[in-house]
Amino acid sequence: MFAKSFDAAVIGGSYAGLSAAMQLARGRRHVAVIDAGKPRNRFATASHGFFGQDGAEPAHMIAAAREKLTAYPNVYFIADEAVDASGQEGAFAVTLASGQTLRASRLVLATGITDILPDLPGLAERWGVSVLHCPYCHGYEFGGAPLGVLATTPHCAEKAMMITEWGPTTLFLNGQPMPDAGVLAKLARRRVTVEPISITGLDGQGQALQAVVLSDGRRLATTAIYLTPRTVMASPLAERLGCAFEDGFFGPIIVTDGKKATSVAGVFAAGDAARGMHNATWASADGVTAGAAVHHSLIFEGLDAA
């Protein structure tokens, strides 16, 4: 048991969580940041498109943000995993994997999501390097090279039409149904090649991708392949607390309002776990919103009853 109760506990120490903690720190509130050290984009070697940080390594960005937060004596970092949470507004208890319990008046869930990758030989080890999700984050560097889109949902045809902005594109159906005539016509206009034969694996030196290997023995030169993985919550805490969920583009997300408040009073959520579209900028911005909203809720707590 920690000796004191915190004004807020931020669970998750990546872009959203650290951004939320900064607002609370500057609001002179005592805040605990609980982080297990497994951010979603830990597989990527560079983060692109983030204001003033284009091309920076994600781990370095997070380390720099943590360093800035350590300047505030009212911020307490806990390198642990939050495995359970209970209670109500003003009196939450967070159980850590180490067995300790932390108490806080408010919670910010910046717990993130986990990508469920297709089971293809050579795919998982290239995730974030040459097997990718977002062309805005990882597209410019592959410009002009032969690219692929792995069909995982019917919406992947639209993704293939977009990827042609970066290079010649093949849509690998890999067992997914052939698009209808209208979609095929659009793909043709965007000069997307449709490959119906199933994939047996990805090949290349190290984490680089050089070819997609097909079941008929062909090897199609491919420098990067994009896919849309299904996602699940990286933590059970939102469900344990009773937060409402809705279906997002890729999987369930925590329902929040414009201030990032969940359906449970005193619990806020920010980052990929609480929005349909994902990137570092959105996660950080949502963290700012959540942190400021938590601070406001603490300021005005009980005033109406006074």
C-alpha positions as CSV (number, residue, x, y, z in Angstrom):
1,M,0.0,0.0,0.0
2,F,1.3,3.4,-0.9
3,A,1.5,5.9,2.0
4,K,-0.6,8.6,0.4
5,S,-3.6,8.8,-1.9
6,F,-3.1,10.6,-5.2
7,D,-5.3,13.2,-6.8
8,A,-5.1,11.2,-10.0
9,A,-3.6,7.9,-11.3
10,V,-2.7,7.8,-14.9
11,I,-2.4,4.2,-16.1
12,G,-0.2,4.1,-19.2
13,G,3.0,6.1,-19.8
14,S,3.1,6.7,-23.5
15,Y,1.9,9.7,-25.6
16,A,-1.6,9.9,-24.1
17,G,-0.7,9.1,-20.5
18,L,2.3,11.4,-20.3
19,S,0.4,14.3,-21.9
20,A,-2.4,13.9,-19.3
21,A,0.0,13.8,-16.5
22,M,1.7,17.0,-17.6
23,Q,-1.5,18.9,-17.4
24,L,-2.2,17.6,-13.9
25,A,1.4,18.3,-12.8
26,R,1.2,21.8,-13.9
27,G,-2.1,22.1,-12.1
28,R,-0.1,21.4,-8.9
29,R,-1.9,18.1,-8.3
30,H,-0.3,14.9,-7.0
31,V,-0.3,12.4,-9.9
32,A,1.0,8.8,-10.2
33,V,1.9,7.5,-13.6
34,I,1.8,3.7,-13.7
35,D,3.5,2.2,-16.7
36,A,4.6,-1.4,-17.7
37,G,6.8,-0.1,-20.5
38,K,5.0,-1.7,-23.5
39,P,3.7,1.1,-25.7
40,R,1.9,0.0,-28.8
41,N,4.4,1.5,-31.2
42,R,7.5,0.0,-29.5
43,F,8.1,-2.0,-32.7
44,A,8.6,1.1,-34.9
45,T,12.1,2.6,-35.3
46,A,10.7,6.1,-36.1
47,S,7.6,8.1,-35.5
48,H,6.5,10.4,-38.3
49,G,4.1,13.3,-38.5
50,F,4.3,14.4,-34.9
51,F,4.7,18.1,-34.4
52,G,8.4,18.9,-34.2
53,Q,9.4,15.3,-33.8
54,D,9.2,13.9,-37.4
55,G,11.5,10.9,-37.7
56,A,12.3,10.6,-33.9
57,E,12.5,7.2,-32.3
58,P,9.4,6.5,-30.2
59,A,11.4,5.3,-27.2
60,H,13.4,8.5,-27.2
61,M,10.3,10.7,-27.5
62,I,8.8,8.9,-24.5
63,A,12.0,9.1,-22.5
64,A,12.3,12.9,-23.2
65,A,8.7,13.4,-22.1
66,R,9.3,11.5,-18.9
67,E,12.4,13.5,-18.2
68,K,10.4,16.7,-18.5
69,L,7.8,15.3,-16.0
70,T,10.5,14.4,-13.5
71,A,11.1,18.1,-13.0
72,Y,7.7,18.3,-11.2
73,P,8.0,17.0,-7.6
74,N,4.3,16.2,-7.5
75,V,4.6,13.5,-10.2
76,Y,5.4,9.9,-9.1
77,F,6.4,7.2,-11.6
78,I,5.6,3.6,-10.9
79,A,7.2,1.0,-13.2
80,D,4.6,-1.7,-12.8
81,E,1.5,-3.1,-14.4
82,A,-2.0,-2.2,-13.1
83,V,-3.9,-5.5,-13.1
84,D,-7.1,-4.4,-11.4
85,A,-9.1,-1.3,-10.4
86,S,-12.2,-0.7,-8.3
87,G,-14.0,1.9,-6.3
88,Q,-15.8,5.1,-7.2
89,E,-15.1,8.8,-7.9
90,G,-13.0,10.2,-5.1
91,A,-11.9,6.7,-3.8
92,F,-10.4,4.4,-6.5
93,A,-8.0,1.6,-5.7
94,V,-5.6,0.3,-8.3
95,T,-3.9,-3.1,-7.7
96,L,-0.4,-3.5,-9.2
97,A,1.2,-6.7,-10.4
98,S,3.7,-6.4,-7.6
99,G,0.9,-6.7,-5.1
100,Q,0.8,-3.1,-4.0
101,T,-2.3,-1.0,-3.9
102,L,-2.6,2.6,-5.0
103,R,-5.5,5.0,-4.1
104,A,-6.5,7.9,-6.2
105,S,-9.4,10.3,-6.5
106,R,-9.5,10.1,-10.3
107,L,-8.3,7.7,-13.0
108,V,-7.0,8.3,-16.5
109,L,-6.9,5.1,-18.6
110,A,-4.3,5.5,-21.2
111,T,-3.9,1.7,-21.5
112,G,-3.8,1.4,-25.3
113,I,-4.7,-1.5,-27.5
114,T,-3.0,-4.6,-28.8
115,D,-2.8,-5.5,-32.5
116,I,-3.9,-9.0,-33.5
117,L,-1.7,-9.8,-36.5
118,P,-2.5,-12.4,-39.2
119,D,-0.6,-15.7,-38.7
120,L,1.7,-15.6,-41.7
121,P,5.4,-16.7,-41.6
122,G,7.7,-13.7,-41.7
123,L,5.0,-11.1,-40.8
124,A,5.2,-10.6,-37.0
125,E,8.9,-10.0,-36.9
126,R,8.6,-7.2,-39.5
127,W,5.7,-5.4,-37.8
128,G,6.4,-1.7,-37.5
129,V,9.3,-1.8,-39.9
130,S,8.2,-3.2,-43.3
131,V,4.8,-4.6,-42.3
132,L,2.8,-1.5,-41.5
133,H,-0.5,0.0,-40.6
134,C,-0.5,3.7,-41.4
135,P,1.0,5.2,-44.6
136,Y,1.0,8.7,-43.1
137,C,3.2,7.4,-40.3
138,H,5.3,5.0,-42.5
139,G,4.8,5.7,-46.2
140,Y,7.0,8.5,-47.5
141,E,10.2,6.5,-46.9
142,F,8.9,3.7,-49.3
143,G,7.8,6.1,-52.0
144,G,8.1,4.7,-55.5
145,A,8.8,1.2,-54.3
146,P,6.5,-1.8,-55.0
147,L,4.0,-1.9,-52.2
148,G,1.3,-4.3,-51.0
149,V,-1.9,-4.3,-49.0
150,L,-2.9,-7.5,-47.2
151,A,-6.7,-7.9,-47.3
152,T,-8.0,-8.5,-43.8
153,T,-11.4,-6.8,-44.1
154,P,-13.5,-5.7,-47.0
155,H,-12.3,-2.1,-46.4
156,C,-8.8,-3.0,-47.4
157,A,-9.7,-2.4,-51.1
158,E,-10.1,1.3,-50.2
159,K,-6.8,1.2,-48.4
160,A,-5.1,-0.2,-51.5
161,M,-6.5,2.6,-53.6
162,M,-4.9,5.0,-51.1
163,I,-1.5,3.3,-51.0
164,T,-1.0,4.0,-54.7
165,E,-0.2,7.5,-53.7
166,W,3.1,6.2,-52.4
167,G,4.0,3.5,-55.0
168,P,2.7,0.8,-57.3
169,T,0.4,-1.4,-55.2
170,T,-0.8,-4.9,-55.2
171,L,-3.9,-6.0,-53.2
172,F,-3.2,-9.5,-51.8
173,L,-6.6,-11.1,-51.2
174,N,-5.1,-14.1,-49.4
175,G,-8.4,-16.0,-49.1
176,Q,-10.6,-12.9,-48.8
177,P,-13.5,-12.7,-51.3
178,M,-12.9,-11.0,-54.7
179,P,-14.3,-7.4,-54.6
180,D,-17.4,-6.8,-56.6
181,A,-17.4,-5.4,-60.1
182,G,-17.8,-1.8,-58.9
183,V,-14.9,-2.0,-56.5
184,L,-12.7,-3.8,-59.1
185,A,-13.4,-1.0,-61.5
186,K,-12.2,1.6,-59.0
187,L,-9.1,-0.5,-58.2
188,A,-8.3,-0.6,-61.9
189,R,-8.6,3.2,-62.2
190,R,-6.2,3.5,-59.3
191,R,-3.9,1.0,-61.0
192,V,-4.1,-1.5,-58.2
193,T,-3.1,-5.1,-59.1
194,V,-5.4,-7.6,-57.5
195,E,-3.7,-10.9,-56.5
196,P,-6.1,-13.7,-55.5
197,I,-3.6,-16.4,-54.8
198,S,-3.0,-17.1,-51.1
199,I,0.3,-16.1,-49.4
200,T,2.6,-18.6,-47.8
201,G,5.1,-16.1,-46.3
202,L,7.1,-12.9,-46.4
203,D,10.7,-13.0,-47.3
204,G,13.7,-10.6,-46.9
205,Q,16.9,-9.8,-45.1
206,G,16.3,-9.2,-41.4
207,Q,13.3,-7.0,-40.9
208,A,13.4,-5.7,-44.4
209,L,10.8,-7.1,-46.9
210,Q,11.8,-8.1,-50.4
211,A,9.1,-10.4,-51.6
212,V,5.7,-11.9,-50.9
213,V,5.8,-15.6,-51.5
214,L,2.6,-17.1,-53.0
215,S,1.2,-20.6,-52.7
216,D,1.8,-21.2,-56.5
217,G,5.5,-20.6,-56.0
218,R,5.7,-17.0,-57.3
219,R,7.6,-14.4,-55.5
220,L,6.3,-10.9,-56.0
221,A,8.8,-8.1,-55.3
222,T,7.3,-6.0,-52.4
223,T,9.2,-3.5,-50.2
224,A,6.4,-2.8,-47.7
225,I,3.0,-4.3,-47.0
226,Y,0.2,-2.6,-45.2
227,L,-2.6,-4.2,-43.3
228,T,-5.4,-3.3,-40.9
229,P,-5.2,-5.6,-37.9
230,R,-8.0,-6.3,-35.5
231,T,-7.4,-4.7,-32.1
232,V,-8.3,-5.6,-28.6
233,M,-7.9,-3.7,-25.3
234,A,-4.4,-4.0,-23.9
235,S,-5.7,-3.9,-20.4
236,P,-8.9,-5.3,-18.6
237,L,-9.2,-2.2,-16.4
238,A,-11.9,-0.4,-18.3
239,E,-14.1,-3.5,-18.3
240,R,-13.4,-4.2,-14.6
241,L,-14.5,-0.6,-13.8
242,G,-17.7,-1.0,-15.8
243,C,-16.9,1.5,-18.6
244,A,-19.1,1.4,-21.6
245,F,-17.6,0.3,-25.0
246,E,-18.5,0.8,-28.6
247,D,-17.4,-0.8,-31.8
248,G,-14.5,1.2,-33.4
249,F,-13.0,0.8,-36.9
250,F,-10.7,-2.0,-35.8
251,G,-12.1,-3.3,-32.5
252,P,-13.8,-2.2,-29.3
253,I,-13.1,1.3,-27.9
254,I,-13.9,2.9,-24.6
255,V,-16.9,5.4,-24.9
256,T,-15.9,8.9,-23.9
257,D,-17.4,12.3,-24.2
258,G,-15.8,15.5,-25.4
259,K,-13.8,15.8,-22.2
260,K,-12.6,12.2,-22.4
261,A,-14.8,11.2,-19.5
262,T,-16.0,7.6,-19.6
263,S,-19.4,6.3,-18.5
264,V,-18.0,5.8,-15.0
265,A,-17.8,9.0,-12.9
266,G,-14.2,9.9,-12.1
267,V,-12.7,7.7,-14.8
268,F,-11.3,9.3,-18.0
269,A,-9.7,7.6,-21.0
270,A,-7.4,8.8,-23.7
271,G,-5.3,7.5,-26.6
272,D,-5.9,4.5,-28.9
273,A,-8.1,2.7,-26.3
274,A,-10.7,5.5,-26.5
275,R,-10.8,6.6,-30.2
276,G,-11.4,5.0,-33.6
277,M,-8.5,6.7,-35.5
278,H,-5.0,6.3,-34.2
279,N,-1.7,8.1,-34.3
280,A,0.7,9.7,-31.8
281,T,-0.6,13.3,-32.3
282,W,-4.2,12.3,-31.6
283,A,-3.1,10.3,-28.5
284,S,-1.2,13.2,-27.1
285,A,-4.0,15.7,-27.8
286,D,-6.5,13.4,-26.1
287,G,-4.2,13.1,-23.1
288,V,-4.1,16.9,-22.8
289,T,-7.9,17.0,-22.9
290,A,-8.2,14.2,-20.3
291,G,-5.7,15.7,-18.0
292,A,-7.2,19.2,-18.1
293,A,-10.7,17.7,-17.6
294,V,-9.6,15.7,-14.6
295,H,-8.1,18.9,-13.1
296,H,-11.3,20.8,-13.6
297,S,-13.3,18.0,-12.0
298,L,-11.1,18.2,-8.9
299,I,-11.3,22.0,-8.7
300,F,-15.1,22.1,-8.8
301,E,-15.7,18.9,-6.8
302,G,-18.3,19.5,-4.1
303,L,-18.9,23.2,-4.9
304,D,-22.5,22.7,-5.8
305,A,-23.2,21.1,-2.5
306,A,-21.5,23.7,-0.5
